PDB file of C-alpha atoms in Angstrom:
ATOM      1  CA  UNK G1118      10.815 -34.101 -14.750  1.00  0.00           C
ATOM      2  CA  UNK G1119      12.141 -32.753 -17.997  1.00  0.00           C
ATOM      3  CA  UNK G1120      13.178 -29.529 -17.823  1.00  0.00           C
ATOM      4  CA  UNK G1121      11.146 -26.263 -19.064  1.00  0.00           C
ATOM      5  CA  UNK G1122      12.161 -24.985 -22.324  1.00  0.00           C
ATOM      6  CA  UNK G1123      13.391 -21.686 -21.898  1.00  0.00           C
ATOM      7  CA  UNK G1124      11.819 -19.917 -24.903  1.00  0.00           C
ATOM      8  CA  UNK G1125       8.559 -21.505 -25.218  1.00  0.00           C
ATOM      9  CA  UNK G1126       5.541 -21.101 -22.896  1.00  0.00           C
ATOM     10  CA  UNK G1127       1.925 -22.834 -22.851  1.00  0.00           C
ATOM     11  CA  UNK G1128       0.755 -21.980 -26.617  1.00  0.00           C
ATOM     12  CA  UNK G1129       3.731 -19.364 -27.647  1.00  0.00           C
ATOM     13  CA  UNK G1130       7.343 -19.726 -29.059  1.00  0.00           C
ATOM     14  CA  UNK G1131       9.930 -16.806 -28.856  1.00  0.00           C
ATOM     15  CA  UNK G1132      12.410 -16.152 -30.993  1.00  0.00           C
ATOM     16  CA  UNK G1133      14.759 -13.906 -32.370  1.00  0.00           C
ATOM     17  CA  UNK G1134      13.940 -11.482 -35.314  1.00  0.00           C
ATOM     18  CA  UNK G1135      15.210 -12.626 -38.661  1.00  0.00           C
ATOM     19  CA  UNK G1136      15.254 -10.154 -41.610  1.00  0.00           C
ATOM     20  CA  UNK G1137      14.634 -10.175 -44.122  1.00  0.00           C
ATOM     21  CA  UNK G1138      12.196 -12.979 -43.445  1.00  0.00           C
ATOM     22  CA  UNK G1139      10.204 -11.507 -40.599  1.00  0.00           C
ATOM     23  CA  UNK G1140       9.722  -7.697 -42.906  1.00  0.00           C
ATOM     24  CA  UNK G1141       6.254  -8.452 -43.565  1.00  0.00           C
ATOM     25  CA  UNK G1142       5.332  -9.195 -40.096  1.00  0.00           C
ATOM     26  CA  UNK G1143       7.142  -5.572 -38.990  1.00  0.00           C
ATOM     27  CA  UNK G1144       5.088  -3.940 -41.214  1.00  0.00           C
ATOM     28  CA  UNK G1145       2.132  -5.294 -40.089  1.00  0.00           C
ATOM     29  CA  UNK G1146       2.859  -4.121 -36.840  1.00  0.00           C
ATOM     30  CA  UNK G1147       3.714  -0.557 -37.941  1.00  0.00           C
ATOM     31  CA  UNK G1148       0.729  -0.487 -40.332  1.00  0.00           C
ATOM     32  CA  UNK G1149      -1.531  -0.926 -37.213  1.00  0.00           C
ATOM     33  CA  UNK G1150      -2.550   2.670 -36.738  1.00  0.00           C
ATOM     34  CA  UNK G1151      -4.161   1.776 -33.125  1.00  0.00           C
ATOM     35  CA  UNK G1152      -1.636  -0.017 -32.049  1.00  0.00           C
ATOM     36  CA  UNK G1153       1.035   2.213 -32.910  1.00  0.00           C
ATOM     37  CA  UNK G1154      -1.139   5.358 -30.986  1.00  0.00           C
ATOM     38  CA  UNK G1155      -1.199   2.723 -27.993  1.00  0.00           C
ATOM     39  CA  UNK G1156       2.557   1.923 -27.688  1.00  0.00           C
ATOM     40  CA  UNK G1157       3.913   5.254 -30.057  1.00  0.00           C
ATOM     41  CA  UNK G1158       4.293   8.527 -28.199  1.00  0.00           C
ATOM     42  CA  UNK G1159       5.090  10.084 -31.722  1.00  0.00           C
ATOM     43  CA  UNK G1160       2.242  11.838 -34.104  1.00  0.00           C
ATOM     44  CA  UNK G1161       0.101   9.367 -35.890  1.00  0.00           C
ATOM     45  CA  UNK G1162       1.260   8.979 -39.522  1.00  0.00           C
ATOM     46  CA  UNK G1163       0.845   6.504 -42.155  1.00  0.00           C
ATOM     47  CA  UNK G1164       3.756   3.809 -41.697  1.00  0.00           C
ATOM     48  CA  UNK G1165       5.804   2.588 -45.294  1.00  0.00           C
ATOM     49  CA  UNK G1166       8.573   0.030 -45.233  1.00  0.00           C
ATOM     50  CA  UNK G1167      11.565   2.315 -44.286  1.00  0.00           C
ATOM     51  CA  UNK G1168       9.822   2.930 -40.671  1.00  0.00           C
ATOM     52  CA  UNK G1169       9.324  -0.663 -40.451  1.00  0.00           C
ATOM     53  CA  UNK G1170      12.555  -1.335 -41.366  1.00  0.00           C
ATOM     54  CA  UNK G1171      14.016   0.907 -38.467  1.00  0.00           C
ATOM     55  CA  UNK G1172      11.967  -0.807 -35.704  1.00  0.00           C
ATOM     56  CA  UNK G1173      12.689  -3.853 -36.976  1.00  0.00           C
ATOM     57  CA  UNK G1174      16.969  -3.397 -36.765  1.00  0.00           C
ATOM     58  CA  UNK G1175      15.900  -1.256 -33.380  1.00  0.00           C
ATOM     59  CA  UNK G1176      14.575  -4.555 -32.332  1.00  0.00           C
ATOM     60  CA  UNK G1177      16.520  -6.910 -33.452  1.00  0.00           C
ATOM     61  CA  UNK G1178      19.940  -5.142 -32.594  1.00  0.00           C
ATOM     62  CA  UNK G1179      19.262  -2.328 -29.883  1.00  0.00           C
ATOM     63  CA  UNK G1180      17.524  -3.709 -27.005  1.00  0.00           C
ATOM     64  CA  UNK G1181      18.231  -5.832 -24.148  1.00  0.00           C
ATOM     65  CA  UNK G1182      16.085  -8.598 -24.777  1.00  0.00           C
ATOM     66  CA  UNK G1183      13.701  -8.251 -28.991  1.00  0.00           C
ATOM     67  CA  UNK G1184      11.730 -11.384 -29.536  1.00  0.00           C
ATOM     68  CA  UNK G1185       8.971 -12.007 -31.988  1.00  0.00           C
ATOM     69  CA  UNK G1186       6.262 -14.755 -30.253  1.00  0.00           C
ATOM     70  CA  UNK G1187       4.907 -17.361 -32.707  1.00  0.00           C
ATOM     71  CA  UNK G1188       2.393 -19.673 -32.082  1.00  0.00           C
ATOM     72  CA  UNK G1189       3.716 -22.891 -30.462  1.00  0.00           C
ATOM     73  CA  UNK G1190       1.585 -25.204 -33.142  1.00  0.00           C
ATOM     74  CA  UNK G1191       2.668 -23.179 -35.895  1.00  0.00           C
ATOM     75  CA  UNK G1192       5.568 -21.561 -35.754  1.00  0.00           C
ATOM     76  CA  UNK G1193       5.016 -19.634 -39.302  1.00  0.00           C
ATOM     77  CA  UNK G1194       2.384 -17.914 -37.174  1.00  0.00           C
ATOM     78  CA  UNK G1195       3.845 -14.617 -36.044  1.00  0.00           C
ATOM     79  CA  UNK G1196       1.267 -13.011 -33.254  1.00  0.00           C
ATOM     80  CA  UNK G1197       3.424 -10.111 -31.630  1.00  0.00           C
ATOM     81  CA  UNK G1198       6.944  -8.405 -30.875  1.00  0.00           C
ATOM     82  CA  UNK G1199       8.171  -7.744 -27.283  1.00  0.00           C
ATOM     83  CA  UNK G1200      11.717  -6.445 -26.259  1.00  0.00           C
ATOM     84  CA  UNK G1201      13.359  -4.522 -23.210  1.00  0.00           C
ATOM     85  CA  UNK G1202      15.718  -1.719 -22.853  1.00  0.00           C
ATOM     86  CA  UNK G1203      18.766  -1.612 -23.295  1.00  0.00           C
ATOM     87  CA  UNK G1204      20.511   0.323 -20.445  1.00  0.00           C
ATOM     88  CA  UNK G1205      23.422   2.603 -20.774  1.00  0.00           C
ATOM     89  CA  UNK G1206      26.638   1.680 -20.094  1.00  0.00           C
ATOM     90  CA  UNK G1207      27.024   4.308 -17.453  1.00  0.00           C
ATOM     91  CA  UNK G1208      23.128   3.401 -16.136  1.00  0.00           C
ATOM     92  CA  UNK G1209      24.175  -0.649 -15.971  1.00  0.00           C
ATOM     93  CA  UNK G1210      23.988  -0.244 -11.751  1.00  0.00           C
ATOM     94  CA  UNK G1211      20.223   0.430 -11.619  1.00  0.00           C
ATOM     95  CA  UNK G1212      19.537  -2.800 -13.226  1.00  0.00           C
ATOM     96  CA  UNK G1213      15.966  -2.510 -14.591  1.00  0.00           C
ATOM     97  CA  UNK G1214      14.353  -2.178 -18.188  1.00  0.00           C
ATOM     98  CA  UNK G1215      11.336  -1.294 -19.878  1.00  0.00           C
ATOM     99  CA  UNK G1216       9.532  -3.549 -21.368  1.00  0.00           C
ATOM    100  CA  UNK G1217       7.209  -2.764 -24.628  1.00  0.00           C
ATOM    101  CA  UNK G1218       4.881  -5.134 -26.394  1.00  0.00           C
ATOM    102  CA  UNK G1219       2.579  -5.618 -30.103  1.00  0.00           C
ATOM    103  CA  UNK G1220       0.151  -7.873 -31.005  1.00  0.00           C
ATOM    104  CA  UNK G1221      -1.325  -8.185 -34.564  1.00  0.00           C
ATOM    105  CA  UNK G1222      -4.878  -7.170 -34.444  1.00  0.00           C
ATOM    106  CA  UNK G1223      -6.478 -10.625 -35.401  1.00  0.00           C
ATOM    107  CA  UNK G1224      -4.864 -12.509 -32.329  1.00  0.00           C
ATOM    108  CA  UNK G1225      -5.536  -9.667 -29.504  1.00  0.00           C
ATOM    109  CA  UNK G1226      -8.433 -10.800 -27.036  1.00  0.00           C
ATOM    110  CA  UNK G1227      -6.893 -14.069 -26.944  1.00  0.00           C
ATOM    111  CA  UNK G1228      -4.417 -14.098 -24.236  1.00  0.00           C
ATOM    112  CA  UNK G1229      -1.631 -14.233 -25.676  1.00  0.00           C
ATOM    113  CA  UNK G1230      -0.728 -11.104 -24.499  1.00  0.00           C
ATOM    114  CA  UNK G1231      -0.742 -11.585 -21.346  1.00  0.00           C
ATOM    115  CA  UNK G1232       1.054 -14.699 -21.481  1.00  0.00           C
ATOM    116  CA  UNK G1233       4.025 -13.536 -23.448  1.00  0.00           C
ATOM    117  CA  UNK G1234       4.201 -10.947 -20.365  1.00  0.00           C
ATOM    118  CA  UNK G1235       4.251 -13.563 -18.203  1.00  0.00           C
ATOM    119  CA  UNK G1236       7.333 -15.041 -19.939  1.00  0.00           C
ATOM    120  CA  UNK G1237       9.159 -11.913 -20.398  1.00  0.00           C
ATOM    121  CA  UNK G1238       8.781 -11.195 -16.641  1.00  0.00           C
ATOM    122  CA  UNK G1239      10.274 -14.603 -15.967  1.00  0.00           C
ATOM    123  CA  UNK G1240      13.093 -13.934 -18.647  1.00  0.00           C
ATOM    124  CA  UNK G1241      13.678 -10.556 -16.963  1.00  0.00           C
ATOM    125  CA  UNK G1242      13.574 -11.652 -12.827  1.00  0.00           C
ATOM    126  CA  UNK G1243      15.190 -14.854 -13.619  1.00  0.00           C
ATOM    127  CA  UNK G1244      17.707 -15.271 -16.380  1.00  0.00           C
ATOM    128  CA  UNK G1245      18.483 -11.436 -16.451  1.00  0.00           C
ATOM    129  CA  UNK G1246      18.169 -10.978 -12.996  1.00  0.00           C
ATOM    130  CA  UNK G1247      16.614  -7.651 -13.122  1.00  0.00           C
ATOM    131  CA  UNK G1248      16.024  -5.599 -10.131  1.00  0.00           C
ATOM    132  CA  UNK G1249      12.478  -4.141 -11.589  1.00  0.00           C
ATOM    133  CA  UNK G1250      10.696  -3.960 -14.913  1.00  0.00           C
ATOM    134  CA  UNK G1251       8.825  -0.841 -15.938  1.00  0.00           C
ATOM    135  CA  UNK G1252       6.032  -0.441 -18.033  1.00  0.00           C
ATOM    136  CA  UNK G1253       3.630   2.769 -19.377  1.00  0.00           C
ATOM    137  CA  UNK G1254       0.497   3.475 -20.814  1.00  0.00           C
ATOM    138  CA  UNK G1255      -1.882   5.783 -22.131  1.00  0.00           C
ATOM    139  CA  UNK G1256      -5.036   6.958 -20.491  1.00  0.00           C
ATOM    140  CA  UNK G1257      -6.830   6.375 -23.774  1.00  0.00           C
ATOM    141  CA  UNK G1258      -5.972   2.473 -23.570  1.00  0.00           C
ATOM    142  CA  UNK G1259      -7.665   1.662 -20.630  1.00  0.00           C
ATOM    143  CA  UNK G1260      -7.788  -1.901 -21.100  1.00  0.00           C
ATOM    144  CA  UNK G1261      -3.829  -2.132 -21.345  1.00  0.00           C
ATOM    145  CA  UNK G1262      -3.614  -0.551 -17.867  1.00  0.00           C
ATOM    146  CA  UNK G1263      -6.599  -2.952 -16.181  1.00  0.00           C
ATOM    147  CA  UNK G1264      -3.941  -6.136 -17.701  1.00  0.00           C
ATOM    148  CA  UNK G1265      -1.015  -4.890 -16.584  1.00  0.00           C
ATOM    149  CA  UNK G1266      -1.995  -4.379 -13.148  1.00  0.00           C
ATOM    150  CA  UNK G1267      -3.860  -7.826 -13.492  1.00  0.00           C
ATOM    151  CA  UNK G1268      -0.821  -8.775 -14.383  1.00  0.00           C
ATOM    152  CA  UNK G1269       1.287  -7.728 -10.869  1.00  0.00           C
ATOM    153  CA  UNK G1270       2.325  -4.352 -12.318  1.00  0.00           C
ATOM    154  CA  UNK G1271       1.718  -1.151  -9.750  1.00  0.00           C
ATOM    155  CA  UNK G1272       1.123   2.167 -10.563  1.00  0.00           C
ATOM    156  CA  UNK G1273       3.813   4.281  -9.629  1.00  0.00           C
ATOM    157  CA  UNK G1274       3.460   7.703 -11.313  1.00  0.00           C
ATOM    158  CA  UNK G1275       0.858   9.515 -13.671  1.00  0.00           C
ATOM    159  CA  UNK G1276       1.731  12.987 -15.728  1.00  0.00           C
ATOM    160  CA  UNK G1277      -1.492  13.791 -16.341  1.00  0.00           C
ATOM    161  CA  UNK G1278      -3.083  15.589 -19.503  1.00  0.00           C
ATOM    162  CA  UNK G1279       0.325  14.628 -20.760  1.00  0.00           C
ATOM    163  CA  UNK G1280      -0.818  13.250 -24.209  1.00  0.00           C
ATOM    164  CA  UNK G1281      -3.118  15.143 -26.814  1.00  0.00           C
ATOM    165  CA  UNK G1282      -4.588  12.087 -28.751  1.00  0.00           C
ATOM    166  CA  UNK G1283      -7.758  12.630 -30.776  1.00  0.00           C
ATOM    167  CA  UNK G1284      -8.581  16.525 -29.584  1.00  0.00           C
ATOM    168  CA  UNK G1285      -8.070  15.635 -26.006  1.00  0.00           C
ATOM    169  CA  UNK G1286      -5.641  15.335 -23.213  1.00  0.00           C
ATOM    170  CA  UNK G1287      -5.063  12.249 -21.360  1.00  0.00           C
ATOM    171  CA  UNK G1288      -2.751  10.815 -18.612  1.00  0.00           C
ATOM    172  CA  UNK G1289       0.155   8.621 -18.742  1.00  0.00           C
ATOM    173  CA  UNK G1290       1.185   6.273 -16.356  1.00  0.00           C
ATOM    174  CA  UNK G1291       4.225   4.665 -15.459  1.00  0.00           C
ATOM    175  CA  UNK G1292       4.075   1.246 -13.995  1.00  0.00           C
ATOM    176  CA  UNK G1293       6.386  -0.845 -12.312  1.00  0.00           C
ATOM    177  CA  UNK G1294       6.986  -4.576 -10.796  1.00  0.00           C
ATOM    178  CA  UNK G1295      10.076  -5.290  -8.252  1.00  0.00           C
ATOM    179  CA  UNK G1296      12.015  -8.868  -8.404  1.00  0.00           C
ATOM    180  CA  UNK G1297      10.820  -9.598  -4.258  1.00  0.00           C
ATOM    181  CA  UNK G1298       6.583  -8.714  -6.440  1.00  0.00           C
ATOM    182  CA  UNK G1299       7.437 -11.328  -8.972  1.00  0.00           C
ATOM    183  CA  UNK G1300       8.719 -14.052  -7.110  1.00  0.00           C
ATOM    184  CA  UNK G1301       5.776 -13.583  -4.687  1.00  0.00           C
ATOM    185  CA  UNK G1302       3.098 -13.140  -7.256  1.00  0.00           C
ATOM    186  CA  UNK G1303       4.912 -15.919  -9.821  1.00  0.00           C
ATOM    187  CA  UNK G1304       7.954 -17.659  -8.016  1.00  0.00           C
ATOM    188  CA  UNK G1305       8.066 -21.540  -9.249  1.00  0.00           C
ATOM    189  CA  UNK G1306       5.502 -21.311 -11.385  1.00  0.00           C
ATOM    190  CA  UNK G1307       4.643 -23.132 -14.883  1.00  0.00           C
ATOM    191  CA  UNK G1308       3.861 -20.542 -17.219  1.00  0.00           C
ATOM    192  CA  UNK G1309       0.100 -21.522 -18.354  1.00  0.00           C
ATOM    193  CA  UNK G1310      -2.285 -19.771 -21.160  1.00  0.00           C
ATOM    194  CA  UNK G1311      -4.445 -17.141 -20.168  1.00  0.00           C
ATOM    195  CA  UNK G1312      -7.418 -16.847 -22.474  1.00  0.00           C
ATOM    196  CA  UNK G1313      -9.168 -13.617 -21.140  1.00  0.00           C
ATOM    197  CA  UNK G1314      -9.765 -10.724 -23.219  1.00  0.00           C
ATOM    198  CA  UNK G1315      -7.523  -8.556 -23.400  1.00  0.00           C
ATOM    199  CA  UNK G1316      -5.985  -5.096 -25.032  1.00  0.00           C
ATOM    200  CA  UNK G1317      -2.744  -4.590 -26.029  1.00  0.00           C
ATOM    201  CA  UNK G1318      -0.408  -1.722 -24.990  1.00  0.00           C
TER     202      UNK G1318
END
């Protein structure tokens, strides 16, 4: 059986961020204004090129694992942006990340989501050899929370009224999934599309 390319999975390819030729696709993802209240714990402001710019290199150069996902038909197709963590030097023991994730508007409910979690989990369990992988949300993106947990993710932790979003409070909650959860939940499997609707964090 040939073997499983390592950076592709059912319908997405991952890849590294190139600049400048990926700026455009940054600034979509900053110019998002819900998606950037769903994965941004900072005031909601109108996004130029310079903040762009920043997540991009933040991306691209500061994180354990940055990869933008294309679509596997059409590479030119950029859909989302996922990266890790980096850990501290001095924090290198505990072994975990956080994981963070963006998908253009026009390809959310989709699946693809989901799926490039899926890969990342794999990535982080198997090639990293993570002990755990953390993950948060916002009260106010219920949606993310029910896909996570789909996903294998548990709730571990909630400050609530934490976040004042649109003249109200809401919780946030801190999510987490173990190496001994993955390989249970995912162990030897062929990473597959999942088509169900979807929200992204």
């Amino acid at each position: 059986m040939a073997a499983r390319h390592p950076f592709q999975s059912s319908r997405l390819l991952y890849r590294a961020v190139e600049t400048p030729q990926d700026n455009d696709f940054f600034l979509a993802i900053q110019q998002d204004p819900f998606g950037y209240a769903n994965s941004n714990f900072s005031i909601s402001r109108p996004q130029n090129a310079k903040n762009a710019s920043d997540y991009q290199k933040c991306v691209a150069d500061e994180t354990m694992l940055g990869v933008v996902f294309c679509l596997l038909g059409d590479p030119s197709e950029s859909v989302g942006v996922l990266h890790f963590d980096a850990l501290k030097p001095n924090h290198a023991q505990h072994n975990h990340s956080t994981i963070a994730i963006d998908v253009l508007p026009e390809f959310q409910g989709k699946g693809y989501g989901s799926e490039a979690i899926e890969w990342a989990l794999q990535w982080a369990f198997e090639v990293r050899g993570l002990h755990r992988l953390n993950i948060s949300v916002f009260g106010y993106n219920p949606g993310a929370k029910k896909l996570y947990e789909r996903l294998g993710f548990v709730v571990e932790g909630c400050r609530r009224e934490f976040v004042w979003f649109r003249g109200k409070w809401y919780d946030d909650f801190s999510l987490g999934m173990l190496r001994t959860e993955w390989q249970e939940r995912y162990g030897g499997k062929e990473l597959t599309a999942r088509p169900e609707a979807e929200e992204s964090k």
